[in-house]
Structure formats: C-alpha cells, structure tokens
C-alpha cells in the first residue's frame, strides 16, 4: 500500500463560512523518479571531464611538449642538411630569381659553385686519409714506445734496478685498462640516458623556436598583444593569404621568401615594410585581403594599412603596434602655444599626426575643402580646428553657416562677418543667400584691376547636406536645394569652385553620410582638399575621396565608427604624402569648446572688432546711417573702403553697388562726414553715433536705391 501525504490548501470558491477554513485533503504521493541508465550517467561524466579546463590545459601541455620535440628534430635535421649540402644557396638563388634580382642570383650561383668545389676537395681528401691515418698511428705508436723505453732505461740506471725498464710502459698499459673498465661501467647507463638527453636537446630547440601550433601554446604566449613583426612572420602571413600564385612562389623560395621584403623600418607607433610581389600576383589581390593579412600578423584589421608605392608590383604594409592606435595623441599646438599665429599663404595648419607619428600639417592656401563622414565621428571638430588656426591670421574673413545649430560655431560670433546657426529651411535660405553674396564678392574681385591683392574670404558651411536636401523654392520657382542647373545653393557653390580660388574666395563644406543626392558629384569633385572620417561602404569612400585615392589604398570605410573618432583619410596636395601614395591617414587633434573659445578670443584680440551678422536681411527698406553705424563695430574710426565692403556683406542688394560718392551723400550734413586720417579717408564712430542721436524722430532714413 503506497504512502499518503497530507496537503494543506484553500478552497478556491468558498460557498459557506465553514468552507473558508483550511481543509485537510489526503492525496497519494507522486511516484519516485526513475534513475537514469548507467551508460547515460557515464557519458555525461566523461563529457564533463573531457571539457573541463584542467583537462584542456593538460591536453594542450602534452601536445605542446610533444610537438616541441618533434619539430625540434625537424629543425636540427634541416640545419644539418643545410650545413652538409648547398640547399641554403639554392633557396637564396630561387628567391633572387623570383624577385627578378638577377645580379644577386648570379652572386648566389657563384657561392654555390665555390661551395661544391670545396666539398669535392674534402671528399677527395677522405680517399687518402685512411692510409695517412694508419701511417701516422704507426709512427706515433713507435715513437711513444721508444720514449717510454728510454724513460725506463733512465729509471733503471737511476734506481740500479733492471726491472724499471718496463715500468713506464706497464703504467701506460694499466691506464689503458682503467679506461676500458670505466667505459664498460658507463656504457650501459649511457645507452639508456643518451636517447633521453638527445630528446631533451631536441625539445630545447623546439621550445626556443616555439615550434607548436598557436592553440597549444601557453596563455602568456597566446596573448592579444600581437607578435613583433619579423621577416618570417610577414612571409608566413603572405603565404597563408589565400592567393595560390603567391603561396606557390613562396614555397619555391622556401624560408628565403624574405627576399621579397625590403627593410622593416620603425614608423611611428608601428613598422613599415615594402613587399615586392612575385610575377603573377597583383597588388589588388593583397589589398582585398586586408582583414586576413591583419589576422595572419596577429593584428586587428584597423591596425594594418596597405598602400601602393611608386615601385611596380609592390605593396607597402604599415603594421601598428598592438593597441597603439587606441591611445590618444597629444593636444593641439593651438592649445599649448598661446603665441601661435597663422599665415594663410605660407603657413600650414597643425591638424594632427599621421600613422608614423609625424605631425600632419595642412596648407589651406587657395584650396577648396570638403570633409565628410558618418554622424558623430568628429567632422565638425576637425573642420573647426582648421578654421581656428586660420582665424589667427587677422587678414582672413569668414562667412559661416552652421546648419546643425547646436552652438559648435558659436565662439566665432564677433569674429566671422556672418554666422548663421540653425537647421530649419529658413536657415537654409539664409545660408544660400550668404553663399550667393560671396559669389557677388568674387565677381567684384575678378573685375578689379590686375594685380590687386584681396584678403582671403572663407565661406564655411557645416552640415551642407541639409542645404542640398532642402525642398523649398523661391518666388521664381527656383529650388534652394537639389543639384539642378537652377538650384540656388548648388549653383552658388559651383561658381565659387570654378573661379573663387583665383581671388581668395574659398568654399569649405562639412557633410555627413555622403550620397549622390546630398553631396552632388560636381560639388565633391570641385574641392582641392578632400577628407573623410569613418564611412559605411567603399562606394561612399569613392564619393568622399575619389577613385584614385581609393584605388591607391585609401579606405575610410574600414575605419571603426566610434572607436576611430577623429581619424580621417585626406587626399590633397596641401599635406605631405609619402611618394607613391595617394592619401594620408591622420589622427586629428581634439579641441573642445572651451579651448576653441580661448583661441577665438586670441583671434578677436588681433582684430579691431568685427560685427557679426546672424541674419541676412532681404528686400526691406534700409536706414543707411544706422547700417553704417552697425558695421563700424567697436573701432573709433574705420576706413571708407572697409565700410563699403561691410555694407555690401550686410545687404548685397542694398549696398552692393555703393561707391564712396554714395557713402559721402548719406553722411554729408550729419556732422559725420568722411575725413582724412594718416592720408586715408575714414569715418569716426562717435560722430556717426552723435548724428543718429541728434536726428529728428520723424527723419526716417531713405531706402537704399
């Protein structure tokens, strides 16, 4: 009879008061679980033991030390074979032939011939050596016996004992007998210990060479830090790259495949080596296997860069020290050197460091600029650092449009002539009219007398893709965005690209996630300096940098979003690029907002004061006297030529055609007439302020014609 168990439970639906009390119910107990079969439990135990970390560590240790001994024997045998034969010379000969270096091949062939002649002489000498050895032994034995007998005679004469004649000879015979007995005693153990010592020697050779697979090596050797780059490691990495022609050529060269390699040079936080590929192997085959090559070199993909130098059939490998690219670079000289100034025409902006650790400085002279990349990769900071350096040249003027509008460029208020900040369509209209105003200024400069020198005017638009994608149209049905012949922003940028550099009117743009729609082909190809941070695809890389740079090894699409923030690939003749390369990878300096504000404060101190316009006014009635006062800024007096330029920038439609006569017409009779100061016509700020204050209330300013 099965046992019963008493369970306590509540009635889920009590119907009476008594039903609410706890009831006792007797239910039969569940049957006990059936034990698992013995073979199942044994299998689980075996699997647990086999996968245990101790078991795995022990298995690796056994395999490692066994392979050390086996491979150590192979290494010793190979060395012995190389020492006895001409195999080493033959390998070097084949390596030189594969590399196309026939002069070196002839030299190795001569060495091989000399080695064979010397070996032949040694073998011929061995034919006569037994007879010569026998004669030498006989002569030596006879002389030794004679010496011993003579010594015995001397002893016999001295001791007056004839028996001493053979005493020396007997002593030698006894010594030889002792040696024989020692050999008899040691011979047995030596036969046992000798093989053990030989295996130990082979194990020592194998362990020093780490002659075992990576999975069998101890954890401290199988680390993620990467191995030092040596010729043998590079050759093995190339051999295992999966290119049949390359693998077969290296096999024919044997261990001398290092003949493909140039010198391994220290290059910044890594090393650099040129590899001359064998005939039948294309450089593109190596470039397309960058990830596999990096893994073969025990590196991450972003730690290996492949470029094409000038030499034919050659790739240049730059391999970073493991983890070095994740370390930050130092601060910008703009931050550390408070006395730094800029020179637009002759200077170079300190932008960062290249992969070799050398300073990467960019010339901005008469070069349109385009920087692109994915969102939040450091595009604005990289673009802003160039503008910050150039602001330290007091002759440079800025027109700025920030179509993100989060304050990244706010520190240029009081430094830029125009600063528009905001992401809306209205801001796009403002930026478009700003760029069109720069086109008018460019045309004015072009029409100036030959030889006229103009101050540089930088037209900078950040997040320019917002302008290209704007759907609005003006009253004439002309779109602000797009890439058509009547698209206002597109055509204004194209006009600046076509003729602006000749009169120092330059277009700088920053965009993100480039496509043919938000970054038209004609616009991106109009930039002299093109730089890209991390991108998603190779097609985007080609849009950003051009086909030539990408075909030459530029790969911003292989940068790691987030991890490589601030690292960009630049294609420009304004930066020093190694011979044969088409681009340079630069790790840019990070300048935060506070440091940027401090730099712009220094730039403002170098100027007499700039009135920054935050809105481009269109079509309304103007008050010329008030506008003149607004463009005077904080300076006590301003040249009339500068006033005309500032008025044109304030409102091209109202003041673009003004001359000195128009300015004098407005100021005559106000007490603020232009006067000569140091031989140049100027206007005093306090006089204009007094004229405005004393002007009758109903004396409204006439609208500009």
XYZ file of C-alpha atoms in Angstrom:
705
model
C 0.000 0.000 0.000
C 1.508 3.347 -1.050
C 2.098 6.066 1.498
C -0.242 9.051 1.698
C 0.764 12.704 2.210
C -1.435 15.323 3.873
C -1.604 18.622 1.824
C -2.995 21.958 3.037
C -4.932 24.054 0.526
C -7.724 26.630 0.323
C -10.963 26.062 -1.439
C -10.830 28.467 -4.422
C -14.583 29.146 -4.332
C -15.901 29.007 -0.750
C -19.678 28.778 -0.531
C -20.140 28.581 3.195
C -18.484 30.039 6.224
C -17.138 26.613 7.106
C -15.638 26.303 3.672
C -13.271 29.166 4.397
C -11.352 27.192 6.948
C -8.371 25.205 5.912
C -9.278 21.746 4.705
C -7.193 18.657 5.044
C -7.003 16.577 1.968
C -5.239 13.300 1.609
C -3.707 12.671 -1.832
C -1.461 9.916 -2.957
C 2.266 10.814 -3.223
C 3.858 11.006 -6.694
C 5.859 8.038 -7.826
C 9.682 8.406 -7.318
C 11.729 9.449 -10.415
C 13.247 6.559 -12.331
C 17.066 6.646 -12.195
C 18.922 7.291 -15.471
C 20.687 4.390 -17.136
C 24.313 3.848 -16.179
C 25.592 4.499 -19.699
C 23.904 7.920 -19.769
C 25.429 8.940 -16.455
C 28.822 7.631 -17.528
C 28.645 9.576 -20.829
C 27.827 12.808 -19.034
C 30.685 12.292 -16.629
C 33.093 11.622 -19.484
C 31.919 14.711 -21.356
C 32.265 16.869 -18.235
C 35.761 15.565 -17.602
C 36.778 15.986 -21.248
C 35.611 19.613 -21.432
C 36.939 20.657 -18.040
C 39.506 23.449 -18.138
C 42.080 21.344 -16.309
C 41.708 18.577 -18.885
C 42.048 21.007 -21.748
C 45.104 22.659 -20.196
C 46.713 19.273 -19.641
C 45.991 18.182 -23.200
C 47.485 21.383 -24.577
C 50.592 20.934 -22.439
C 51.077 17.327 -23.603
C 50.588 18.278 -27.240
C 52.843 21.310 -26.904
C 55.825 19.498 -25.402
C 55.462 16.577 -27.767
C 55.415 18.893 -30.763
C 58.386 20.811 -29.363
C 60.412 17.575 -29.531
C 59.183 16.507 -32.974
C 59.578 19.904 -34.565
C 62.894 20.420 -32.781
C 64.120 17.265 -34.556
C 62.935 18.705 -37.854
C 64.764 21.967 -37.166
C 68.010 20.153 -36.269
C 67.720 17.911 -39.326
C 67.117 20.930 -41.536
C 70.133 22.704 -40.104
C 72.300 19.627 -40.594
C 71.093 19.229 -44.157
C 71.753 22.897 -44.898
C 75.242 22.568 -43.447
C 76.139 19.493 -45.499
C 74.502 20.455 -48.797
C 74.006 23.527 -50.947
C 70.283 23.761 -50.111
C 70.682 27.164 -48.475
C 72.386 28.586 -51.546
C 69.758 27.085 -53.844
C 66.925 28.673 -51.833
C 68.533 32.085 -51.925
C 69.138 31.656 -55.653
C 65.472 30.852 -56.309
C 64.369 33.772 -54.102
C 66.515 36.224 -56.070
C 65.182 34.854 -59.365
C 61.579 35.123 -58.163
C 62.177 38.735 -57.118
C 63.689 39.489 -60.524
C 67.061 40.427 -58.996
C 69.311 38.560 -61.408
C 72.555 40.190 -60.238
C 72.024 38.798 -56.746
C 71.037 35.465 -58.314
C 74.369 35.295 -60.150
C 76.212 36.054 -56.910
C 74.442 33.199 -55.099
C 75.156 30.894 -58.021
C 78.881 31.691 -57.738
C 78.773 30.991 -53.999
C 77.049 27.672 -54.643
C 79.707 26.701 -57.171
C 82.524 27.542 -54.751
C 80.797 25.526 -52.023
C 80.532 22.490 -54.302
C 84.193 22.735 -55.315
C 85.309 22.911 -51.679
C 83.092 19.936 -50.797
C 84.570 17.930 -53.700
C 88.101 18.616 -52.458
C 87.175 17.473 -48.956
C 85.702 14.234 -50.313
C 88.805 13.521 -52.423
C 90.960 14.092 -49.367
C 88.926 11.459 -47.497
C 90.050 8.801 -50.031
C 93.667 9.161 -48.927
C 93.014 9.831 -45.251
C 92.865 6.109 -44.028
C 96.382 5.315 -45.304
C 97.720 8.576 -43.989
C 95.991 7.946 -40.664
C 97.465 4.410 -40.405
C 100.924 5.687 -41.138
C 100.503 8.409 -38.571
C 99.291 5.946 -35.919
C 102.216 3.557 -36.605
C 104.775 6.306 -36.454
C 103.183 7.817 -33.367
C 102.961 4.427 -31.577
C 106.574 3.573 -32.382
C 107.788 6.899 -31.153
C 105.693 6.610 -27.983
C 107.078 3.120 -27.188
C 110.605 4.319 -27.816
C 110.081 7.275 -25.491
C 108.636 5.034 -22.765
C 111.522 2.509 -23.073
C 114.095 5.285 -22.960
C 112.380 6.672 -19.866
C 112.507 3.176 -18.295
C 116.218 2.842 -19.009
C 116.863 6.150 -17.304
C 114.849 4.986 -14.296
C 116.691 1.632 -14.192
C 120.090 3.338 -14.227
C 118.988 5.746 -11.520
C 117.463 3.039 -9.290
C 120.003 0.306 -10.142
C 117.058 -1.997 -10.932
C 116.775 -3.572 -14.369
C 113.026 -4.104 -13.831
C 112.352 -0.381 -14.035
C 112.975 -0.525 -17.789
C 109.359 -1.595 -18.426
C 107.787 0.388 -15.577
C 106.613 3.352 -17.758
C 105.268 1.014 -20.425
C 103.440 -1.039 -17.778
C 101.923 2.122 -16.304
C 100.534 3.145 -19.696
C 99.095 -0.344 -20.199
C 97.430 -0.194 -16.757
C 95.955 3.250 -17.588
C 94.500 1.935 -20.812
C 92.975 -0.958 -18.881
C 91.429 1.518 -16.412
C 89.844 3.451 -19.257
C 88.409 0.236 -20.657
C 86.892 -0.663 -17.287
C 85.379 2.849 -16.966
C 83.825 2.535 -20.410
C 82.427 -0.884 -19.514
C 80.809 0.547 -16.398
C 79.407 3.706 -18.085
C 78.348 2.102 -21.385
C 75.166 0.508 -20.096
C 73.692 3.589 -18.423
C 74.840 5.738 -21.366
C 72.775 3.645 -23.753
C 69.744 4.440 -21.579
C 70.440 8.079 -20.741
C 71.806 9.065 -24.181
C 68.461 8.963 -26.050
C 66.825 10.868 -23.195
C 69.451 13.608 -23.420
C 69.049 13.705 -27.197
C 65.270 14.141 -26.859
C 65.841 16.852 -24.249
C 68.144 18.669 -26.672
C 65.537 18.454 -29.416
C 62.866 19.704 -27.009
C 65.084 22.664 -26.084
C 65.496 23.615 -29.741
C 61.752 23.332 -30.376
C 60.767 25.302 -27.272
C 63.116 28.165 -28.132
C 61.555 28.374 -31.596
C 58.009 27.999 -30.198
C 57.589 25.183 -32.715
C 53.971 24.329 -31.897
C 50.542 25.470 -33.118
C 49.087 28.606 -31.549
C 46.285 26.657 -29.845
C 48.856 24.557 -27.951
C 50.944 27.462 -26.675
C 50.532 28.725 -23.105
C 48.197 31.643 -22.398
C 51.013 34.092 -21.721
C 52.330 33.458 -25.252
C 48.909 33.320 -26.920
C 48.135 36.867 -25.785
C 46.221 39.500 -27.726
C 49.155 41.896 -27.718
C 50.436 40.667 -31.065
C 53.834 39.401 -32.024
C 56.740 41.604 -33.069
C 56.824 41.945 -36.835
C 59.760 39.971 -38.252
C 60.553 38.903 -41.841
C 59.488 35.316 -41.180
C 56.126 36.425 -39.735
C 55.449 38.677 -42.738
C 56.345 35.898 -45.185
C 54.112 33.406 -43.382
C 51.257 35.920 -43.334
C 51.584 36.435 -47.087
C 51.892 32.699 -47.730
C 48.664 31.991 -45.872
C 46.792 34.860 -47.529
C 44.872 32.573 -49.881
C 46.498 33.699 -53.149
C 47.617 30.497 -54.944
C 50.256 32.179 -57.113
C 51.762 33.912 -54.083
C 51.710 30.751 -51.982
C 53.381 28.668 -54.702
C 56.072 31.280 -55.309
C 56.905 31.414 -51.607
C 57.052 27.614 -51.429
C 59.579 27.574 -54.232
C 61.621 30.160 -52.351
C 61.485 28.164 -49.115
C 62.462 30.047 -45.972
C 64.166 32.618 -48.150
C 60.830 34.164 -49.054
C 62.072 37.120 -47.041
C 63.829 38.103 -50.263
C 60.524 39.717 -51.252
C 60.774 42.109 -48.317
C 62.529 45.420 -48.063
C 63.949 46.627 -44.759
C 61.469 46.649 -41.875
C 61.528 50.251 -40.624
C 60.210 51.759 -37.420
C 57.410 54.145 -38.440
C 55.752 55.941 -35.549
C 53.705 53.563 -33.424
C 54.323 50.654 -35.811
C 56.596 49.333 -38.527
C 56.618 49.689 -42.299
C 57.856 47.276 -44.952
C 57.701 47.186 -48.740
C 56.835 43.810 -50.294
C 57.788 43.098 -53.908
C 55.243 40.582 -55.133
C 56.240 37.655 -57.368
C 55.242 37.627 -61.004
C 51.598 36.705 -61.475
C 50.413 38.305 -58.212
C 48.504 41.584 -58.398
C 48.617 44.262 -55.711
C 44.821 44.362 -55.659
C 44.758 40.715 -54.562
C 46.661 41.680 -51.428
C 44.615 44.847 -50.820
C 41.348 42.920 -50.994
C 42.546 40.577 -48.221
C 43.412 43.204 -45.650
C 41.484 41.569 -42.821
C 43.029 38.150 -43.393
C 46.505 39.643 -43.642
C 45.970 41.513 -40.374
C 44.818 38.343 -38.631
C 47.822 36.445 -40.014
C 50.008 39.160 -38.477
C 48.115 38.786 -35.141
C 46.652 42.272 -35.525
C 43.197 43.748 -35.870
C 42.095 44.930 -39.279
C 42.345 48.623 -38.349
C 45.977 48.110 -37.308
C 47.186 47.197 -40.823
C 47.249 49.644 -43.739
C 48.110 48.664 -47.304
C 49.209 51.315 -49.793
C 50.777 51.251 -53.240
C 54.217 52.948 -53.517
C 55.910 54.034 -56.725
C 57.755 50.763 -57.354
C 55.943 48.375 -59.672
C 54.327 45.203 -58.279
C 54.930 46.411 -54.724
C 52.689 46.918 -51.699
C 53.651 48.911 -48.626
C 52.472 47.455 -45.333
C 52.185 49.591 -42.218
C 51.537 47.478 -39.138
C 50.735 49.206 -35.862
C 51.971 48.043 -32.503
C 49.123 46.138 -30.931
C 46.706 48.592 -29.300
C 48.772 51.672 -30.196
C 46.039 53.253 -32.334
C 43.644 53.183 -29.396
C 45.898 55.539 -27.429
C 45.090 59.275 -27.753
C 47.544 61.688 -29.322
C 48.745 64.849 -27.634
C 46.939 68.192 -27.520
C 46.948 70.596 -30.446
C 49.712 73.227 -30.635
C 46.877 75.750 -30.911
C 46.034 74.921 -27.299
C 49.540 74.578 -25.886
C 51.139 77.582 -27.626
C 49.424 80.869 -26.766
C 51.772 82.797 -29.057
C 50.989 80.856 -32.237
C 49.831 82.838 -35.247
C 48.760 81.765 -38.720
C 49.866 82.659 -42.230
C 47.241 81.938 -44.866
C 49.591 81.985 -47.851
C 52.712 80.295 -46.448
C 51.709 78.503 -43.246
C 50.273 75.072 -42.546
C 47.563 74.260 -40.048
C 48.586 71.748 -37.332
C 45.883 69.142 -37.857
C 47.168 66.058 -36.060
C 49.573 63.157 -36.579
C 49.946 60.589 -39.308
C 50.321 56.910 -38.525
C 54.094 57.252 -38.368
C 53.755 59.730 -35.532
C 54.878 62.697 -37.629
C 52.992 65.993 -37.457
C 50.359 66.309 -40.192
C 50.111 69.955 -41.254
C 47.743 71.136 -43.984
C 48.202 74.094 -46.326
C 44.920 75.954 -46.864
C 46.165 78.440 -49.442
C 43.677 78.739 -52.332
C 42.194 75.292 -51.696
C 38.501 74.487 -51.510
C 37.807 71.966 -48.748
C 35.387 69.092 -48.202
C 35.191 66.953 -45.053
C 32.678 64.143 -44.761
C 31.971 61.078 -42.638
C 29.305 59.358 -40.626
C 27.487 61.233 -37.876
C 29.280 61.812 -34.553
C 32.751 60.890 -35.819
C 34.459 64.261 -35.226
C 33.785 66.021 -38.528
C 32.865 69.389 -37.011
C 35.845 69.371 -34.636
C 38.221 68.531 -37.484
C 36.787 71.295 -39.672
C 36.688 73.763 -36.811
C 40.342 73.189 -35.890
C 41.366 74.378 -39.366
C 39.176 77.482 -39.048
C 40.608 78.169 -35.579
C 44.152 78.174 -36.908
C 43.254 80.355 -39.876
C 41.469 82.815 -37.573
C 44.893 83.624 -36.093
C 45.676 85.373 -39.392
C 43.923 88.710 -38.925
C 43.571 89.247 -42.667
C 41.196 86.302 -43.053
C 37.439 86.913 -43.202
C 34.768 84.311 -42.508
C 31.192 83.751 -43.682
C 29.792 80.840 -41.686
C 26.654 78.772 -41.839
C 26.061 76.045 -39.249
C 23.035 74.042 -40.355
C 23.153 71.920 -37.217
C 22.684 74.877 -34.922
C 23.763 73.428 -31.582
C 26.464 76.003 -30.836
C 29.518 74.238 -32.293
C 30.499 77.502 -34.036
C 29.147 79.989 -31.508
C 32.659 81.080 -30.491
C 33.061 82.708 -33.929
C 30.458 85.332 -33.029
C 32.429 88.581 -33.144
C 34.992 87.014 -35.452
C 33.015 85.937 -38.509
C 31.354 88.581 -40.649
C 28.258 86.367 -40.933
C 27.279 83.492 -38.639
C 24.005 81.679 -39.296
C 23.107 78.845 -36.939
C 20.081 76.593 -37.248
C 18.727 73.522 -39.052
C 15.444 74.857 -40.461
C 14.540 75.657 -44.049
C 14.657 79.356 -43.203
C 18.282 78.911 -42.120
C 18.996 77.149 -45.420
C 17.601 80.182 -47.253
C 19.835 82.438 -45.167
C 22.918 80.301 -45.858
C 22.112 80.151 -49.581
C 21.909 83.926 -49.781
C 25.153 84.161 -47.807
C 26.924 81.951 -50.360
C 25.355 83.911 -53.228
C 26.666 87.087 -51.603
C 30.131 85.523 -51.622
C 29.668 84.868 -55.367
C 28.914 88.573 -55.880
C 32.046 89.458 -53.904
C 34.033 87.032 -56.062
C 32.740 88.690 -59.222
C 33.611 92.120 -57.846
C 37.148 90.981 -57.134
C 37.502 89.423 -60.581
C 36.618 92.757 -62.168
C 39.251 94.609 -60.136
C 42.466 95.817 -61.842
C 45.085 93.092 -62.452
C 47.496 92.618 -59.591
C 45.021 93.584 -56.895
C 45.575 91.509 -53.760
C 42.430 90.516 -51.881
C 42.154 89.259 -48.305
C 41.111 85.622 -48.016
C 37.382 85.058 -47.600
C 36.396 81.639 -46.219
C 32.801 80.617 -46.931
C 32.171 77.768 -44.494
C 29.007 75.656 -44.375
C 28.778 72.829 -41.852
C 26.154 70.108 -42.377
C 25.896 71.165 -46.026
C 23.765 68.110 -46.832
C 20.849 69.987 -45.205
C 21.137 72.678 -47.885
C 21.320 70.176 -50.738
C 18.227 68.353 -49.449
C 16.114 71.494 -48.832
C 12.768 71.173 -50.735
C 11.802 74.883 -50.724
C 11.579 77.073 -53.830
C 11.765 80.851 -54.121
C 9.178 83.130 -55.687
C 10.658 82.391 -59.123
C 10.192 78.622 -58.556
C 13.931 78.103 -58.253
C 14.767 75.375 -55.685
C 17.179 76.168 -52.895
C 18.321 72.560 -52.675
C 18.993 69.861 -55.243
C 21.641 69.607 -57.933
C 19.895 71.042 -60.993
C 21.028 73.920 -63.170
C 18.593 76.254 -61.389
C 19.304 75.035 -57.833
C 20.463 78.112 -55.972
C 22.806 76.654 -53.337
C 24.303 74.122 -55.761
C 24.987 76.736 -58.443
C 26.471 79.213 -55.961
C 28.904 76.566 -54.692
C 29.787 75.576 -58.253
C 30.572 79.195 -59.154
C 32.876 79.530 -56.151
C 34.602 76.277 -57.069
C 35.116 77.442 -60.640
C 36.693 80.851 -60.041
C 36.855 81.602 -56.333
C 40.377 80.406 -55.571
C 41.929 82.897 -58.014
C 40.677 85.809 -55.870
C 40.988 84.038 -52.480
C 37.276 83.259 -52.058
C 37.234 79.679 -50.805
C 34.401 77.227 -50.142
C 34.673 74.899 -47.128
C 31.958 72.308 -46.550
C 31.315 69.636 -43.968
C 28.773 66.904 -44.717
C 27.779 63.551 -43.306
C 26.908 60.169 -44.785
C 27.517 61.221 -48.422
C 25.245 60.133 -51.275
C 24.723 61.431 -54.795
C 21.648 63.284 -53.532
C 23.078 65.100 -50.509
C 26.560 65.618 -51.998
C 26.421 66.024 -55.802
C 29.321 64.782 -57.904
C 30.294 68.191 -59.298
C 30.458 69.679 -55.801
C 32.600 66.972 -54.237
C 34.979 66.940 -57.201
C 35.370 70.713 -57.009
C 37.211 70.516 -53.681
C 41.013 70.544 -53.764
C 41.317 69.013 -50.299
C 39.020 66.072 -49.602
C 38.982 64.314 -46.249
C 36.811 61.589 -44.830
C 36.255 60.123 -41.406
C 34.694 56.685 -40.908
C 32.212 55.702 -43.621
C 29.960 52.712 -44.174
C 30.824 51.467 -47.669
C 33.533 51.628 -50.303
C 31.170 53.459 -52.658
C 30.863 56.240 -50.071
C 34.650 56.295 -49.758
C 34.891 56.845 -53.517
C 32.381 59.687 -53.269
C 34.333 61.303 -50.461
C 37.900 60.935 -51.741
C 37.677 59.976 -55.407
C 38.527 56.790 -57.279
C 42.254 57.479 -57.464
C 42.686 57.731 -53.709
C 40.637 54.590 -53.008
C 42.416 52.606 -55.728
C 45.674 53.707 -54.123
C 44.718 52.247 -50.749
C 42.570 54.916 -49.059
C 39.909 53.108 -47.037
C 37.868 55.352 -44.702
C 35.153 52.700 -44.889
C 37.455 50.411 -42.876
C 37.796 52.877 -40.004
C 35.826 51.820 -36.927
C 32.858 54.105 -36.199
C 33.106 55.366 -32.649
C 36.488 53.813 -31.906
C 38.357 55.744 -34.610
C 36.578 59.029 -33.935
C 38.724 61.911 -35.173
C 40.798 59.724 -37.515
C 40.408 60.677 -41.150
C 41.884 59.935 -44.561
C 42.886 63.018 -46.539
C 43.654 63.343 -50.239
C 45.264 66.690 -51.013
C 48.420 68.255 -52.341
C 48.322 70.523 -49.306
C 49.646 67.820 -46.972
C 52.926 65.934 -47.190
C 52.053 62.483 -48.547
C 54.806 59.825 -48.942
C 55.955 59.333 -52.517
C 53.755 56.923 -54.415
C 50.770 57.196 -52.050
C 47.571 58.982 -52.954
C 46.276 59.699 -49.452
C 47.315 60.053 -45.828
C 45.633 58.782 -42.673
C 45.619 61.483 -39.990
C 44.653 61.264 -36.330
C 43.387 64.793 -35.693
C 43.832 66.795 -32.506
C 40.708 67.218 -30.405
C 39.965 70.826 -29.425
C 36.976 71.119 -27.103
C 34.589 74.080 -26.951
C 36.375 75.817 -24.067
C 39.761 75.615 -25.797
C 38.159 76.760 -29.066
C 36.648 79.774 -27.291
C 40.058 80.687 -25.853
C 41.609 80.524 -29.327
C 38.909 82.709 -30.867
C 39.378 85.211 -28.038
C 43.027 85.483 -29.054
C 41.960 85.900 -32.690
C 39.475 88.654 -31.767
C 42.191 90.470 -29.838
C 44.241 90.601 -33.035
C 41.418 92.399 -34.860
C 39.909 95.840 -34.312
C 36.426 94.423 -33.896
C 34.053 92.598 -36.215
C 30.293 92.983 -36.238
C 28.800 89.555 -36.840
C 25.544 89.329 -38.768
C 23.298 86.483 -37.713
C 20.552 87.143 -40.287
C 20.736 88.037 -43.957
C 18.068 90.694 -44.429
C 16.209 90.682 -47.733
C 14.131 93.290 -49.583
C 13.145 95.626 -46.734
C 13.664 99.387 -46.510
C 17.080 100.262 -45.154
C 18.343 103.006 -42.859
C 21.768 103.731 -44.354
C 23.021 105.848 -41.435
C 22.041 103.158 -38.921
C 23.611 100.473 -41.095
C 26.830 102.485 -41.354
C 26.942 102.721 -37.562
C 26.306 98.980 -37.205
C 29.226 97.998 -39.434
C 31.679 100.343 -37.671
C 31.914 97.897 -34.773
C 33.959 98.977 -31.764
C 36.717 100.777 -33.648
C 36.962 104.565 -33.137
C 37.383 105.078 -36.873
C 37.143 102.867 -39.959
C 38.405 103.372 -43.485
C 35.700 104.223 -46.006
C 36.796 101.294 -48.189
C 36.221 98.870 -45.305
C 32.819 100.424 -44.602
C 31.730 99.847 -48.199
C 32.822 96.207 -48.031
C 30.972 95.645 -44.760
C 27.834 97.285 -46.066
C 27.926 95.015 -49.120
C 28.241 91.993 -46.836
C 25.379 93.310 -44.706
C 22.993 93.595 -47.658
C 24.287 92.955 -51.144
C 21.085 94.119 -52.770
C 21.031 97.474 -50.984
C 24.729 98.316 -50.814
C 26.462 96.033 -53.335
C 26.830 98.843 -55.898
C 27.717 101.605 -53.467
C 30.787 103.747 -54.032
C 32.491 106.456 -51.985
C 30.109 109.018 -53.520
C 27.073 107.175 -52.110
C 28.645 106.929 -48.690
C 29.542 110.618 -48.708
C 25.990 111.544 -49.825
C 24.483 109.865 -46.737
C 26.997 111.388 -44.307
C 27.049 114.925 -45.691
C 25.285 117.377 -43.409
C 25.188 114.982 -40.450
C 28.409 116.093 -38.831
C 29.927 112.684 -39.508
C 31.414 113.420 -42.931
C 34.454 111.355 -44.033
C 37.797 112.922 -43.199
C 41.438 112.139 -43.835
C 43.407 110.261 -41.191
C 47.026 109.372 -41.971
C 46.307 110.245 -45.575
C 43.319 107.878 -45.941
C 39.597 108.682 -45.886
C 37.949 107.478 -42.676
C 34.707 107.778 -40.717
C 34.613 108.374 -36.956
C 32.311 106.160 -34.913
C 31.478 108.753 -32.272
C 30.448 111.294 -34.933
C 28.045 108.800 -36.543
C 26.626 107.936 -33.107
C 26.117 111.656 -32.389
C 24.400 112.125 -35.775
C 21.992 109.291 -35.018
C 21.245 110.648 -31.557
C 20.586 114.195 -32.801
C 18.494 113.121 -35.777
C 14.831 114.241 -35.575
C 12.396 111.468 -34.712
C 10.417 111.883 -37.931
C 13.544 111.948 -40.084
C 13.343 108.400 -41.352
C 16.226 107.141 -43.358
C 15.606 106.886 -47.049
C 15.532 103.443 -48.522
C 18.547 102.380 -50.461
C 18.169 102.508 -54.178
